């Protein structure tokens, strides 16, 4: 079923076309006057426009031109009794989708409509695809205008142009994967695949077959041939995450594929050529691993041709407000509500904290705060308990934030963690904790009031 708009000055033609199309289950609207059609037609409510060529006020070509100049790109079919090649060519140039000659059979018109609807749908899909690509590009948005981040951006641009292996070094959560994806997206390989292997997550044998694939029967359990990542990523980029964790035997194989651009599947002697750009990441000092003979020196030189060092967040504190703002907006967008903001005190806490988990930790704090905060602004009292490194956190289990309040502080931490897990949903949280919703509500209310009182007190002290 398609929504068809017919524009023809002759009543007989409109009526007979309407009969044919309604008989084929299409929804039809008609206009005798092209000017009126131009004024009234709602593009989103029409799948196909069929127009006569010769009409007194405005001919079909002119109508098409006006539609296109208004950005209406609905598939357009021109019909005429006087088929001349030059008109047909002109119509096609203007983007008419089809051209039919009168008189025509019901079957012909059915076919034309079907083709036009398919075209419209493909266009829509294409647009959706483009939009998702745009989203995708947005996801690689690297926030931060600090000197260090500007340098990183320059490096990404330079490195993207080359085909050499890139080594991205940085503490956990500094954005290594994000940068790797940005490099791929900016490279000539961006239309090719980008695959990722976490080298720390797999045993040596599994990693080998993950990277290079295996033949059927290569080892127990290999009941099917499987292509490896080096084969699948051909024409694109392969991200080797945490490369320091690769075992020495697999390192030897990696070296060969990087040097010779060829390899064999496990259990096979057939050599496979591959065209893959490798990006490796590590949060360790690889040169130290080389010194301790845990990492091959030749492989280290191979992969560190183009090193990119990501600064830790504590070394670029000026980026913190912008990053926090970016995450709060992103979360709000996802949840479909207004973004929250940090109060001045909360902001100063985040700017002075040492962020052992770097950007990821900041993102988590923003996420938790956005979920738990009931007020317009996120106050320091809410986030303060979270700002401690893991080892300090372990200590708070025995030493409460407020001496003498161990039980209560732990209870509060547990409740808040559970609330975050259930996205702020109180019923689910209460159920998971085995307490009543009312009890939960009362506790939250009390903590909120306490926080407000503390804030007032600190304002009095400050002012
Ligand atoms: N400059 C930045 N701008 C915006 N978001 C960032 C930035 N840096 C990191 N992020 C976000 O922080 C999170 C952690 O980044 P990513 O996973 O790239 O870090 P990583 O260095 O690979 O961490 P790990 O070592 O733990 O694997 C991601 O959600 C990422 O989108
Ligand atoms: Mg990572």
PDB file of C-alpha atoms in Angstrom, residues 199 207 211-212 230 238 240 243 246-262 278 280 295-296 299 302-303:
ATOM      1  CA  UNK A 199      44.603  -9.427  24.729  1.00  0.00           C
ATOM      2  CA  UNK A 207      44.263 -15.456  21.707  1.00  0.00           C
ATOM      3  CA  UNK A 211      43.978 -13.429  16.030  1.00  0.00           C
ATOM      4  CA  UNK A 212      44.952 -15.861  13.295  1.00  0.00           C
ATOM      5  CA  UNK A 230      43.727 -10.437  11.096  1.00  0.00           C
ATOM      6  CA  UNK A 238      42.710  -4.057  14.241  1.00  0.00           C
ATOM      7  CA  UNK A 240      45.029  -4.909  20.087  1.00  0.00           C
ATOM      8  CA  UNK A 243      49.155  -5.683  24.151  1.00  0.00           C
ATOM      9  CA  UNK A 246      50.345 -11.131  24.919  1.00  0.00           C
ATOM     10  CA  UNK A 247      52.454 -14.234  25.658  1.00  0.00           C
ATOM     11  CA  UNK A 248      55.944 -14.497  24.182  1.00  0.00           C
ATOM     12  CA  UNK A 249      55.052 -17.208  21.609  1.00  0.00           C
ATOM     13  CA  UNK A 250      52.125 -15.144  20.293  1.00  0.00           C
ATOM     14  CA  UNK A 251      54.373 -12.053  20.291  1.00  0.00           C
ATOM     15  CA  UNK A 252      56.640 -13.883  17.812  1.00  0.00           C
ATOM     16  CA  UNK A 253      53.677 -14.515  15.529  1.00  0.00           C
ATOM     17  CA  UNK A 254      52.555 -10.907  15.847  1.00  0.00           C
ATOM     18  CA  UNK A 255      55.978  -9.691  14.850  1.00  0.00           C
ATOM     19  CA  UNK A 256      55.856 -11.781  11.703  1.00  0.00           C
ATOM     20  CA  UNK A 257      52.437 -10.576  10.606  1.00  0.00           C
ATOM     21  CA  UNK A 258      53.485  -6.978  11.207  1.00  0.00           C
ATOM     22  CA  UNK A 259      56.665  -7.433   9.201  1.00  0.00           C
ATOM     23  CA  UNK A 260      55.546  -9.710   6.398  1.00  0.00           C
ATOM     24  CA  UNK A 261      51.820  -8.937   6.306  1.00  0.00           C
ATOM     25  CA  UNK A 262      51.135 -12.655   6.175  1.00  0.00           C
ATOM     26  CA  UNK A 278      47.291  -2.334  13.806  1.00  0.00           C
ATOM     27  CA  UNK A 280      47.896  -1.305  20.090  1.00  0.00           C
ATOM     28  CA  UNK A 295      58.071  -8.185  25.970  1.00  0.00           C
ATOM     29  CA  UNK A 296      60.132  -8.714  22.807  1.00  0.00           C
ATOM     30  CA  UNK A 299      58.146  -6.207  18.557  1.00  0.00           C
ATOM     31  CA  UNK A 302      57.832  -2.422  15.482  1.00  0.00           C
ATOM     32  CA  UNK A 303      54.713  -1.237  17.241  1.00  0.00           C
TER      33      UNK A 303
END
